[in-house]
Coordinates of C-alpha atoms and ligand atoms in Angstrom, one line a residue:
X1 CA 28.0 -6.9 -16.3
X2 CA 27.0 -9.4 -13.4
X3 CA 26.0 -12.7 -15.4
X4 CA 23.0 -14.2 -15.2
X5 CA 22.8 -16.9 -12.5
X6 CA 23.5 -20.4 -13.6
X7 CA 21.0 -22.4 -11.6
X8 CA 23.0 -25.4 -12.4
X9 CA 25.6 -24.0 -10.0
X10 CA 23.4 -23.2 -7.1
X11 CA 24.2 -25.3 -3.8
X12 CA 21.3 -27.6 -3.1
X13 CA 22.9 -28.6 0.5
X14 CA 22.4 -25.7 2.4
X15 CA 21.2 -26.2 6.0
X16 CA 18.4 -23.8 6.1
X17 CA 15.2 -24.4 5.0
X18 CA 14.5 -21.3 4.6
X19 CA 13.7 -17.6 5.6
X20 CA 10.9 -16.9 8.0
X21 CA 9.3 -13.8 7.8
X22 CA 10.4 -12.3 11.1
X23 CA 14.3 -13.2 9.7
X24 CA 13.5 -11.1 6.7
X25 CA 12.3 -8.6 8.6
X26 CA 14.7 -8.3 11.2
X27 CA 17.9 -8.4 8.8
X28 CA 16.4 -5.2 7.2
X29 CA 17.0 -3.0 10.0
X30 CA 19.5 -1.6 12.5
X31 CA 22.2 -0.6 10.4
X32 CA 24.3 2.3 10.2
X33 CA 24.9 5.1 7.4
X34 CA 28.3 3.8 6.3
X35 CA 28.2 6.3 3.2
X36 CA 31.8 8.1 3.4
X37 CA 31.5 11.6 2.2
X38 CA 35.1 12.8 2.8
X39 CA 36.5 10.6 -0.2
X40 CA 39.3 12.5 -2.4
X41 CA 39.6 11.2 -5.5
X42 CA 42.3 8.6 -6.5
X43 CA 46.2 9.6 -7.4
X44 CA 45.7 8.1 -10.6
X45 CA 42.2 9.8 -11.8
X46 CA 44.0 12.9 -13.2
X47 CA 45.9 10.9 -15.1
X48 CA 42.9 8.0 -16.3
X49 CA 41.0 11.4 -17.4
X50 CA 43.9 12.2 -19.6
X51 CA 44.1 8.4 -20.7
X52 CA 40.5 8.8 -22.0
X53 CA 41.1 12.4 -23.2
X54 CA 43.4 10.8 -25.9
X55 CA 41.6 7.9 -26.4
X56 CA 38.3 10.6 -27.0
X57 CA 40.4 12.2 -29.8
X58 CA 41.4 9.3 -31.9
X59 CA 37.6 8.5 -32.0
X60 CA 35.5 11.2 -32.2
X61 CA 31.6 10.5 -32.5
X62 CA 31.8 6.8 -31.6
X63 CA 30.7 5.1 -28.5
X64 CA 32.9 3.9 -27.2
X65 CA 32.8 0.4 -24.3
X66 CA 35.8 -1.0 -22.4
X67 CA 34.5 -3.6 -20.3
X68 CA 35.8 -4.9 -16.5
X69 CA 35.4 -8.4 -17.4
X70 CA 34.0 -10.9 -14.6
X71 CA 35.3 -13.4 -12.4
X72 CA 36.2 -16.7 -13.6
X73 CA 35.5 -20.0 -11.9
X74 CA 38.1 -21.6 -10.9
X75 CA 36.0 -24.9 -9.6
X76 CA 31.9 -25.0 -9.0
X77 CA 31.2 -22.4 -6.7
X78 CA 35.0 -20.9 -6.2
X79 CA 36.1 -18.1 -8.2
X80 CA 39.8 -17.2 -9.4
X81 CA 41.0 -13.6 -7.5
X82 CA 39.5 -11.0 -10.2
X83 CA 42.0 -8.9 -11.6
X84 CA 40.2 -6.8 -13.9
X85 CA 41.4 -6.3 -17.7
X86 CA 44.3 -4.0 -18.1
X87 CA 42.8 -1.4 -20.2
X88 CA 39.6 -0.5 -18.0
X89 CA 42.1 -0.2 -15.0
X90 CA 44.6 1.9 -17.6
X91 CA 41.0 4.0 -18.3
X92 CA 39.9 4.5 -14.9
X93 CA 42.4 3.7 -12.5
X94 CA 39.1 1.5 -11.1
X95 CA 39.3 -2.5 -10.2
X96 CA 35.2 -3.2 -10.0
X97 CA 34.3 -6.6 -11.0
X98 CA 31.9 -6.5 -13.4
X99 CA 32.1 -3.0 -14.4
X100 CA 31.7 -1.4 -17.8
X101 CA 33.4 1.8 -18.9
X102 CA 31.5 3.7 -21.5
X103 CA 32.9 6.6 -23.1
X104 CA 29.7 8.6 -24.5
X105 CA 30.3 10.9 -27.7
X106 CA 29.1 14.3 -27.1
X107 CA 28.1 16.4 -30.2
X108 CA 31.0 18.9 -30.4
X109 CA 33.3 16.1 -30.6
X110 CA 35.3 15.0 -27.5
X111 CA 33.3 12.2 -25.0
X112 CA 31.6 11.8 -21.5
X113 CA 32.9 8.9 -19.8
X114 CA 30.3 6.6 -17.7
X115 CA 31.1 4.4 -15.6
X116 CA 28.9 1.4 -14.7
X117 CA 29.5 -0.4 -11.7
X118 CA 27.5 -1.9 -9.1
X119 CA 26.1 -0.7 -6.4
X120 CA 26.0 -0.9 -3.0
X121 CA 23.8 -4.7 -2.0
X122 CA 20.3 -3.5 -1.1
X123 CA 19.1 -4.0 1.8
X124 CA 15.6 -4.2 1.3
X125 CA 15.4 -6.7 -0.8
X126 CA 17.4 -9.1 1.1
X127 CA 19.8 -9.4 -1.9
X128 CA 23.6 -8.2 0.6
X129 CA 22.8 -11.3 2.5
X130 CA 20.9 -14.2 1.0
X131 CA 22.4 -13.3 -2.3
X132 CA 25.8 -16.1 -2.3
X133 CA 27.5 -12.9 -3.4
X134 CA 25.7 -10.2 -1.3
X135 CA 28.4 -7.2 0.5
X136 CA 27.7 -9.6 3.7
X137 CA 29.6 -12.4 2.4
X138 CA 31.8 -10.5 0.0
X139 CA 32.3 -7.6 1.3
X140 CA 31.3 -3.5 1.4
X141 CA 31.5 -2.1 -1.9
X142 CA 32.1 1.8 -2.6
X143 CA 28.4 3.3 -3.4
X144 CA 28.2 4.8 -6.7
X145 CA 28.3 8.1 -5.0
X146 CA 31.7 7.1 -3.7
X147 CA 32.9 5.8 -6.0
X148 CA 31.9 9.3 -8.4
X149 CA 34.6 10.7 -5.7
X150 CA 37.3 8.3 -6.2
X151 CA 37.2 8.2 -9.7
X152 CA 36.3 11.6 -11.2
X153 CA 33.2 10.5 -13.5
X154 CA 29.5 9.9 -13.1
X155 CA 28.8 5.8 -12.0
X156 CA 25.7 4.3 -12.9
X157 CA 24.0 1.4 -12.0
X158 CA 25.7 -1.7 -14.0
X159 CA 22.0 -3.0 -14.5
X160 CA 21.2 0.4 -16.8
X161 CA 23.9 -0.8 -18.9
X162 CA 21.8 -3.1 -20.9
X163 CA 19.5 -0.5 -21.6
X164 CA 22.0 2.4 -22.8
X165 CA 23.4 -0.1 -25.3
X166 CA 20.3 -1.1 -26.5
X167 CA 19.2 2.0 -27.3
X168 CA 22.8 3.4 -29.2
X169 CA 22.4 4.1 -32.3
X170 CA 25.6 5.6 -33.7
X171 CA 29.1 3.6 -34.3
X172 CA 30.3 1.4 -31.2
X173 CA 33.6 0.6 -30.7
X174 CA 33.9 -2.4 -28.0
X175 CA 37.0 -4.1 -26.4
X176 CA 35.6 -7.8 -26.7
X177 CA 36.8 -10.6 -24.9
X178 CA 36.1 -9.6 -21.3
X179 CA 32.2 -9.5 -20.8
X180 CA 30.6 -12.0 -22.1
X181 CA 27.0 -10.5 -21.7
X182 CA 28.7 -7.2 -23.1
X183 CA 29.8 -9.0 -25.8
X184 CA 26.3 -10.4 -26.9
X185 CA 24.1 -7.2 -26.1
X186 CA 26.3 -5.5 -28.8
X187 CA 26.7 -8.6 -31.0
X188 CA 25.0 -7.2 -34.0
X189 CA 25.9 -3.1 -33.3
X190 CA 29.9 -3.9 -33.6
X191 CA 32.0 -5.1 -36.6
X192 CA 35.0 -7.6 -35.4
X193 CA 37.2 -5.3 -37.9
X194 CA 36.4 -1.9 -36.0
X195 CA 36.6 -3.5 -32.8
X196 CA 40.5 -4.9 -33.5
X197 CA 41.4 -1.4 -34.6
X198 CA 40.0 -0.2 -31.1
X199 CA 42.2 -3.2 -29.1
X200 CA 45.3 -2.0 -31.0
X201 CA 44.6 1.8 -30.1
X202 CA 44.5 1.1 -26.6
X203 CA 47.5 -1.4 -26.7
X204 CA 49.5 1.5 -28.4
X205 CA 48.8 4.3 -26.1
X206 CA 49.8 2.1 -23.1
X207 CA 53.7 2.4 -24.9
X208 CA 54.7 5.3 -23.5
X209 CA 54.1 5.2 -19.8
X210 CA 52.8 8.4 -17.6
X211 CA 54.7 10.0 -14.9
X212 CA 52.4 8.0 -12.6
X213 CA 52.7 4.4 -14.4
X214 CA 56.6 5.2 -14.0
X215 CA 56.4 6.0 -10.2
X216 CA 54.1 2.8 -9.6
X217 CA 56.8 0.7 -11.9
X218 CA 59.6 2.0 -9.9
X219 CA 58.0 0.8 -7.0
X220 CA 57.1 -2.7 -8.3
X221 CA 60.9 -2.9 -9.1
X222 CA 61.6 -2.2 -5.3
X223 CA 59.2 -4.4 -3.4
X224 CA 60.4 -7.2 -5.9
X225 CA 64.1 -6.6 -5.0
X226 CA 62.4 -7.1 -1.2
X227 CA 61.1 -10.6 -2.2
X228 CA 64.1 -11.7 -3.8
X229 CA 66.0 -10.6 -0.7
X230 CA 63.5 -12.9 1.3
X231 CA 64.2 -15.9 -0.6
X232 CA 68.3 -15.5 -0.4
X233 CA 67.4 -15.8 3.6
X234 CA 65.8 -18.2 3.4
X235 CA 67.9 -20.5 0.5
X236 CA 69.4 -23.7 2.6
X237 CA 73.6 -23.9 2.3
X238 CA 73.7 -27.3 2.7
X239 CA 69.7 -28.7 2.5
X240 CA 67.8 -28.5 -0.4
X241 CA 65.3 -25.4 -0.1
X242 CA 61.4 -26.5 -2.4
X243 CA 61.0 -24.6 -5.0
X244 CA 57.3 -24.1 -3.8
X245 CA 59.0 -22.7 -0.8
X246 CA 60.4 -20.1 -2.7
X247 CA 57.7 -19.4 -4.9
X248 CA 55.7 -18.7 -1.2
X249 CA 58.1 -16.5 0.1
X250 CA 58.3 -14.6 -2.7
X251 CA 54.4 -14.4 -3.1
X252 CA 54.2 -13.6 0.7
X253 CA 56.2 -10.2 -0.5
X254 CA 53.9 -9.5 -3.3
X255 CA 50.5 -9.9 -1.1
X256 CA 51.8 -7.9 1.5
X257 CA 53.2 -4.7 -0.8
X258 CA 51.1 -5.4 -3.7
X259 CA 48.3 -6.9 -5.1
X260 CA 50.0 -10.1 -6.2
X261 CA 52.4 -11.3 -8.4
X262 CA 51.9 -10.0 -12.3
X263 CA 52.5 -13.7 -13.8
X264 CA 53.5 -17.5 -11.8
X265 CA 56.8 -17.0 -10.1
X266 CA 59.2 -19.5 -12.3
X267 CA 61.5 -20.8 -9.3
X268 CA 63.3 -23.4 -11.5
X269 CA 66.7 -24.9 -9.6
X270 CA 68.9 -27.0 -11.6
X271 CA 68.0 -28.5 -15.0
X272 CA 64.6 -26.6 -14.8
X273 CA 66.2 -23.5 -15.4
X274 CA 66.3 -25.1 -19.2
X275 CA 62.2 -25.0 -19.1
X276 CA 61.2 -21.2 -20.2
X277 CA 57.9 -21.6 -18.4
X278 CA 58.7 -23.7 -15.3
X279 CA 56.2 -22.9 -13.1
X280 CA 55.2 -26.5 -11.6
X281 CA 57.9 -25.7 -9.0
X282 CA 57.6 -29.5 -7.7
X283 CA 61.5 -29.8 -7.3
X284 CA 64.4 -28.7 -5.0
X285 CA 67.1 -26.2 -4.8
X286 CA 70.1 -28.2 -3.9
X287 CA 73.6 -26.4 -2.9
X288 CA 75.7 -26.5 -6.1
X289 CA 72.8 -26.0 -8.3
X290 CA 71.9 -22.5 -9.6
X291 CA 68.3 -21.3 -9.2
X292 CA 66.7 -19.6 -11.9
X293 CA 63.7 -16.8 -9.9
X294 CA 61.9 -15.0 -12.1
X295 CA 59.7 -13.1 -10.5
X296 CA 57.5 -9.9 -10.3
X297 CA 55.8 -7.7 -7.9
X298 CA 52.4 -6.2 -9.2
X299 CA 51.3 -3.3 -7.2
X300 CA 48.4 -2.2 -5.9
X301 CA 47.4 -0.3 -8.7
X302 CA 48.0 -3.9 -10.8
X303 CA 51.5 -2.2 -12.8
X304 CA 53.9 -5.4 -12.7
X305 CA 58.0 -5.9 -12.8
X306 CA 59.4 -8.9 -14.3
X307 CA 62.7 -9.5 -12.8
X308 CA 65.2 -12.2 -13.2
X309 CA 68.0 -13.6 -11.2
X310 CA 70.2 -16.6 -11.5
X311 CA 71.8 -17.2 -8.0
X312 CA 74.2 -20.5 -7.0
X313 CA 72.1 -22.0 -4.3
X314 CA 75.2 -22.1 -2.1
X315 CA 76.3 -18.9 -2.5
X316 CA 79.2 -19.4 -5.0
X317 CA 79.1 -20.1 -8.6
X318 CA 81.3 -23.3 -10.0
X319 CA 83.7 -22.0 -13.0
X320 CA 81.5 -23.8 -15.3
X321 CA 78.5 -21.5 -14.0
X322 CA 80.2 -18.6 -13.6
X323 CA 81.4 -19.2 -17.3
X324 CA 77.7 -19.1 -18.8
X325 CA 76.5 -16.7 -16.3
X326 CA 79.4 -14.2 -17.0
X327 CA 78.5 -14.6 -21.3
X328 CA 74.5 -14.0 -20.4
X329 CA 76.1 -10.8 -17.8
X330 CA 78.0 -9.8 -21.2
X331 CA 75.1 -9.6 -23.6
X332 CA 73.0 -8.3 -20.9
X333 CA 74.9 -4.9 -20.9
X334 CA 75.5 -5.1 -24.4
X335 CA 71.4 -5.0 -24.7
X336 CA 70.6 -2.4 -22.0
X337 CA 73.6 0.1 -23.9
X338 CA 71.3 -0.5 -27.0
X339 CA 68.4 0.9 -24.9
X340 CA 68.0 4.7 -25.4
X341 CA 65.5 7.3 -27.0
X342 CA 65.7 6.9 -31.4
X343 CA 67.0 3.2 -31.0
X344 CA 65.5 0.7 -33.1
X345 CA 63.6 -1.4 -30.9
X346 CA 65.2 -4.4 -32.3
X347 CA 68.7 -2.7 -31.8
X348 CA 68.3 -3.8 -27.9
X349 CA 67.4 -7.4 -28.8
X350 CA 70.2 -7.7 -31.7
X351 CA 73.2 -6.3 -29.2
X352 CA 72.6 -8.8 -26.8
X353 CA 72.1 -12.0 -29.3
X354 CA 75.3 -11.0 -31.4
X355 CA 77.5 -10.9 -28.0
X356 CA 75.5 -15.0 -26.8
X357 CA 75.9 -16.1 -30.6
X358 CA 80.1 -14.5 -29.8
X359 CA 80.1 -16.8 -26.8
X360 CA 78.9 -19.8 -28.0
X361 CA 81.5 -20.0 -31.3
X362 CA 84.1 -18.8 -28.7
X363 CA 83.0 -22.3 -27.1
X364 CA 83.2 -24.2 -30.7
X365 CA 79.1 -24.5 -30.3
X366 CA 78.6 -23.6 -33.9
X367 CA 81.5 -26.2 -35.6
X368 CA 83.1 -24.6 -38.6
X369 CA 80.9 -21.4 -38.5
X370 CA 81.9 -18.0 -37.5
X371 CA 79.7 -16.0 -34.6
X372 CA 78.5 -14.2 -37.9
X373 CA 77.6 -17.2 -39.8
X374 CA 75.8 -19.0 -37.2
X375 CA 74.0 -15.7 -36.2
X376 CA 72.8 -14.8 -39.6
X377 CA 71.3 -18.6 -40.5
X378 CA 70.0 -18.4 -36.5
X379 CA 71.6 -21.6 -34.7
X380 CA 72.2 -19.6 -31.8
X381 CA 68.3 -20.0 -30.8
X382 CA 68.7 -23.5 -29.9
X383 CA 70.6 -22.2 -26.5
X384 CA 69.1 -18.6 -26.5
X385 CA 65.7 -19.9 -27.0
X386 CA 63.8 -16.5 -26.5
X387 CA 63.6 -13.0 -27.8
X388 CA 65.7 -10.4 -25.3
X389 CA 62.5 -8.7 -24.3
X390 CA 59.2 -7.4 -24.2
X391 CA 57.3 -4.2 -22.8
X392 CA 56.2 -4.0 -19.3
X393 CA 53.4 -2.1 -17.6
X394 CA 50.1 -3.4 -16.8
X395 CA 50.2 -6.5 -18.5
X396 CA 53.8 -7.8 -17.9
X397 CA 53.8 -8.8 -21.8
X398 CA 52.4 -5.5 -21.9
X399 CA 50.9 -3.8 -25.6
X400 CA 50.9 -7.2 -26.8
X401 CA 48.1 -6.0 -29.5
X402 CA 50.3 -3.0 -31.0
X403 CA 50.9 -3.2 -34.5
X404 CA 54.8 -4.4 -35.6
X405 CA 55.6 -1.3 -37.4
X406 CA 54.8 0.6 -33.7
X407 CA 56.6 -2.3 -31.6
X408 CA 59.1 -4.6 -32.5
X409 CA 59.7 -2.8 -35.6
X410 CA 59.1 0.6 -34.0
X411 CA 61.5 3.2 -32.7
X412 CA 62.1 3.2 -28.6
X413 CA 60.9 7.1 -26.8
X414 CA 61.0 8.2 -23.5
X415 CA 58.5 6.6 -21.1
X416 CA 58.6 3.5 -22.7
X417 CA 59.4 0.7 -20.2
X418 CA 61.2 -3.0 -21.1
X419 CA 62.6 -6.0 -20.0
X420 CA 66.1 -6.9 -21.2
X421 CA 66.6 -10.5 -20.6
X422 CA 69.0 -12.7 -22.8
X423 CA 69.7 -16.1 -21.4
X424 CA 71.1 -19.0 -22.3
X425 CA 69.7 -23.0 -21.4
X426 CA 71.4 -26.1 -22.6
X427 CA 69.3 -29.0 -22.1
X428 CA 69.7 -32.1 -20.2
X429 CA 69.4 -34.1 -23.1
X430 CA 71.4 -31.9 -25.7
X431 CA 74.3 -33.8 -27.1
X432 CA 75.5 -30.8 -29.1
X433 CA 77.0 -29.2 -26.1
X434 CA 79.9 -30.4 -23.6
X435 CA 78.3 -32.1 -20.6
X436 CA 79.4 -30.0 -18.1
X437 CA 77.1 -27.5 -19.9
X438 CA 74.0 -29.7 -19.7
X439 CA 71.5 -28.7 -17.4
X440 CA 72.2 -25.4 -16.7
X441 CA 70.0 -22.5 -17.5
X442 CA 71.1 -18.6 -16.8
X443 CA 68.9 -15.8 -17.5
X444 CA 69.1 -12.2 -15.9
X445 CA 66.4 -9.7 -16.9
X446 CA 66.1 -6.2 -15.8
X447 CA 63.6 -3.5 -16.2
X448 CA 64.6 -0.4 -17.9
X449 CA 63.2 2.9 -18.1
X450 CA 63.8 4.7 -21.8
X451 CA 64.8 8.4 -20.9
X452 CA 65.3 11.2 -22.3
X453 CA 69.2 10.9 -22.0
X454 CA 69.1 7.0 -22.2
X455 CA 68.0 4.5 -19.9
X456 CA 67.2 4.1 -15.9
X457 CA 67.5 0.4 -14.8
X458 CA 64.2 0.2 -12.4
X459 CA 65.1 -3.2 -11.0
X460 CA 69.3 -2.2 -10.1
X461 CA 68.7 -2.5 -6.6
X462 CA 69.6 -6.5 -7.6
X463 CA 73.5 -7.1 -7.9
X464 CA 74.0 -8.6 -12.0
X465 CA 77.5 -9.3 -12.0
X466 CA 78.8 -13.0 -10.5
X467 CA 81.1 -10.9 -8.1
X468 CA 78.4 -8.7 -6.7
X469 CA 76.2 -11.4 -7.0
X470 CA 78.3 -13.5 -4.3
X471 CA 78.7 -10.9 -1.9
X472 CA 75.3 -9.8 -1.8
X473 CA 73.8 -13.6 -1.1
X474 CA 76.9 -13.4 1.8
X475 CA 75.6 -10.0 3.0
X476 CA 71.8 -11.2 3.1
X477 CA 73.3 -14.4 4.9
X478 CA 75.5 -13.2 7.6
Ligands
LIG501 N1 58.3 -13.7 -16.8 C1 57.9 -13.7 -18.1 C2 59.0 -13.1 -18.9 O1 60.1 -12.9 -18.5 O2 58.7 -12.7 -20.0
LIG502 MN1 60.5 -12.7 -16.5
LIG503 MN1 60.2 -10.9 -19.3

């Protein structure tokens, strides 16, 4: 829902006085019909019906509210980009700010979705161009007509909203966090218990993705394979290359295929490999260094990948690197085997820290203690820092609000998409390790399809081995 205005944030420099009558007049007329009548509805809305089909049937006579959300400021008058919440896009295929979708129960059981969106600016009124966010300023919006077309539900006004909720009477089930005015029309209608049970539903449907989710994954996979192309060209051999520089090349790729990237680039060269969330990207990539990218295309439709490579700057990894990178390689395919329809989810995640926790007693890391020992009491996690991986879709730590027993401590099935990502970072400032280990930081992380036969690796049009690795920065350079 479109907040109310916050006079307090209301320029009070503008240069005009005012409007004279004759302006008002005059901006009301002379302009065309604009409506477009030959819309076909979107790919996606066959599939967002069936979405909200099985999201009807798990709750059956309850009304049900999945809110947009709406832009945040990111300083006085200036917005953030909106990227509207995961599930109303996952419910609609739709990216309206501000918008509401309302699934209304019907009697016999299943539900009539709504949507509420605004309209087009009118005209009359003055409101698309001496409103600060008026279509003149901002942009043409879809009329609700149009946007009935794209979509494949009735759209209402968003300003009804207040209204329809007001006057519901039956159970409400609302995803909170996203609409603020939502949130406090329905303060007293919803209970915070009901409402959780509704944000874990919706996390746990988006598990297993749709043949459509799949085809827009695989495509996130290939345009980010693009951008990490683009920044091997344009990696210096023998000047350092900013890691903002590579951060912007890589985003260039995701504005121009996609919608952004799904989460800040980390483009962490040298010791900031070591830093899980490096994402100041304020140093250089030197030749002799490896740079840690991890990096993701989201697509137009807002489905991310979440891609890791760690690449020697110069084009050829030092033993020492290669030595690391060739253990991270090894527990990598040890946790993508683990990856196939009836697995434990944790199997994945187990396979690849057993075959690290190998590595590092192979290198006397753990003392006295076996691989076994160490593993079991869990001293590996000072190198391995992380978990192996997550689920990916919409959200790149996607389902985040499932419940354990249907995630981490779940069973894997076909359609469900993940990242498998060991890595290994020895500090700068660890004094357990050999020095020649300090500082460096390797992590490779794919994203793999569960099928029915195993697993598909989305992102394997990126070399993983050090070999292949090597000749494909030479091939991109040459
Ligand atoms: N890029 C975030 C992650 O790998 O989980
Ligand atoms: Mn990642
Ligand atoms: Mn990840």
């Amino acid at each position: 829902m479109t907040q109310a205005k916050d006079e307090s944030k209301e320029r009070k420099n503008g240069l005009y006085r005012g409007v004279s009558a004759e302006l008002a007049e005059n901006m009301k007329r002379g302009w065309a019909d604009t409506e477009r009548r030959d819309l076909a509805p979107l790919a996606q809305a066959p599939h967002a019906e069936h979405r909200r089909a099985r999201l009807s049937a798990r709750f059956p006579g309850e009304l049900l509210v999945v809110p947009a959300g709406n832009p945040k400021v990111r300083s006085n008058d200036t917005d953030y980009p909106f990227r509207p919440s995961s599930d109303y896009v996952y419910l609609t295929g739709d990216q309206s700010q501000d918008a509401v979708v309302v699934l209304e129960p019907r009697p016999e059981g299943s539900h009539q979705a709504v949507a509420y969106l605004r309209p087009r600016s009118d005209r009359e009124n003055g409101e698309f161009w001496l409103d600060y966010h008026g279509e003149l300023w901002d942009g043409r919006r879809n009329s609700l007509t149009e946007n009935e077309r794209l979509l494949g539900l009735p759209c209402r006004d968003i300003r009804t909203l207040v209204g329809r909720l007001g006057a519901a009477t039956g159970p409400i089930r609302l995803l909170r966090g996203h609409d603020a005015g939502v949130d406090a029309v329905l303060r007293d209608k919803v209970t915070a218990e009901r409402d959780d049970e509704f944000r874990v539903a919706l996390s746990e449907m988006r598990l297993v993705k749709d043949e459509f989710e799949i085809a827009d994954l695989r495509f996130a996979c290939a345009a980010t394979v693009r951008g990490f192309e683009d920044v091997v060209r344009i990696l210096g051999t023998d000047t350092p290359t900013p890691e903002r520089a590579i951060e912007g090349t890589f985003w260039m790729r995701a504005r121009t295929e996609g919608n952004d990237v799904g989460y800040t680039s980390v483009c962490a060269a040298g010791p900031h490999a070591t830093t899980l969330h490096w994402v100041r990207n304020d140093g250089e990539a030197r030749p002799g260094d490896l740079l840690l990218l991890d990096a993701g295309v989201e697509s137009r439709n807002l489905y991310t990948a979440d891609v890791t490579r760690t690449l020697p700057v110069d084009g050829r990894f030092t033993p020492v690197q290669r030595k690391v990178y060739d253990a991270v390689y090894a527990a990598q395919e040890a946790g993508i085997a683990a990856v196939k329809p009836g697995a434990a989810y944790r199997d994945f995640h187990d396979a690849a820290q057993r075959v690290l926790a190998e590595h590092l007693a192979a290198w006397g890391l753990f003392g006295d203690r076996s691989a076994e020992e160490a593993y079991e009491l869990g001293l590996h996690r000072r190198w391995t820092l992380a978990g192996t991986g997550h689920m990916l879709g919409l959200d790149v730590h996607d389902c985040a609000r499932a419940r354990t027993e249907s995630y981490v401590d779940g069973t894997l099935a076909a359609g469900m998409v993940l990242t498998v990502e060991p890595g290994l970072y020895f500090q700068s400032d660890d004094r357990t390790v050999p020095e020649e280990l300090r500082g460096i930081g390797v992590r490779i992380e794919d994203d793999i399809l569960v099928t029915d036969g195993g697993n598909e690796n989305l992102s394997d049009g990126l070399p993983r081995t050090a070999d292949d690795v090597e000749a494909w920065m030479a091939r991109l350079r040459s």
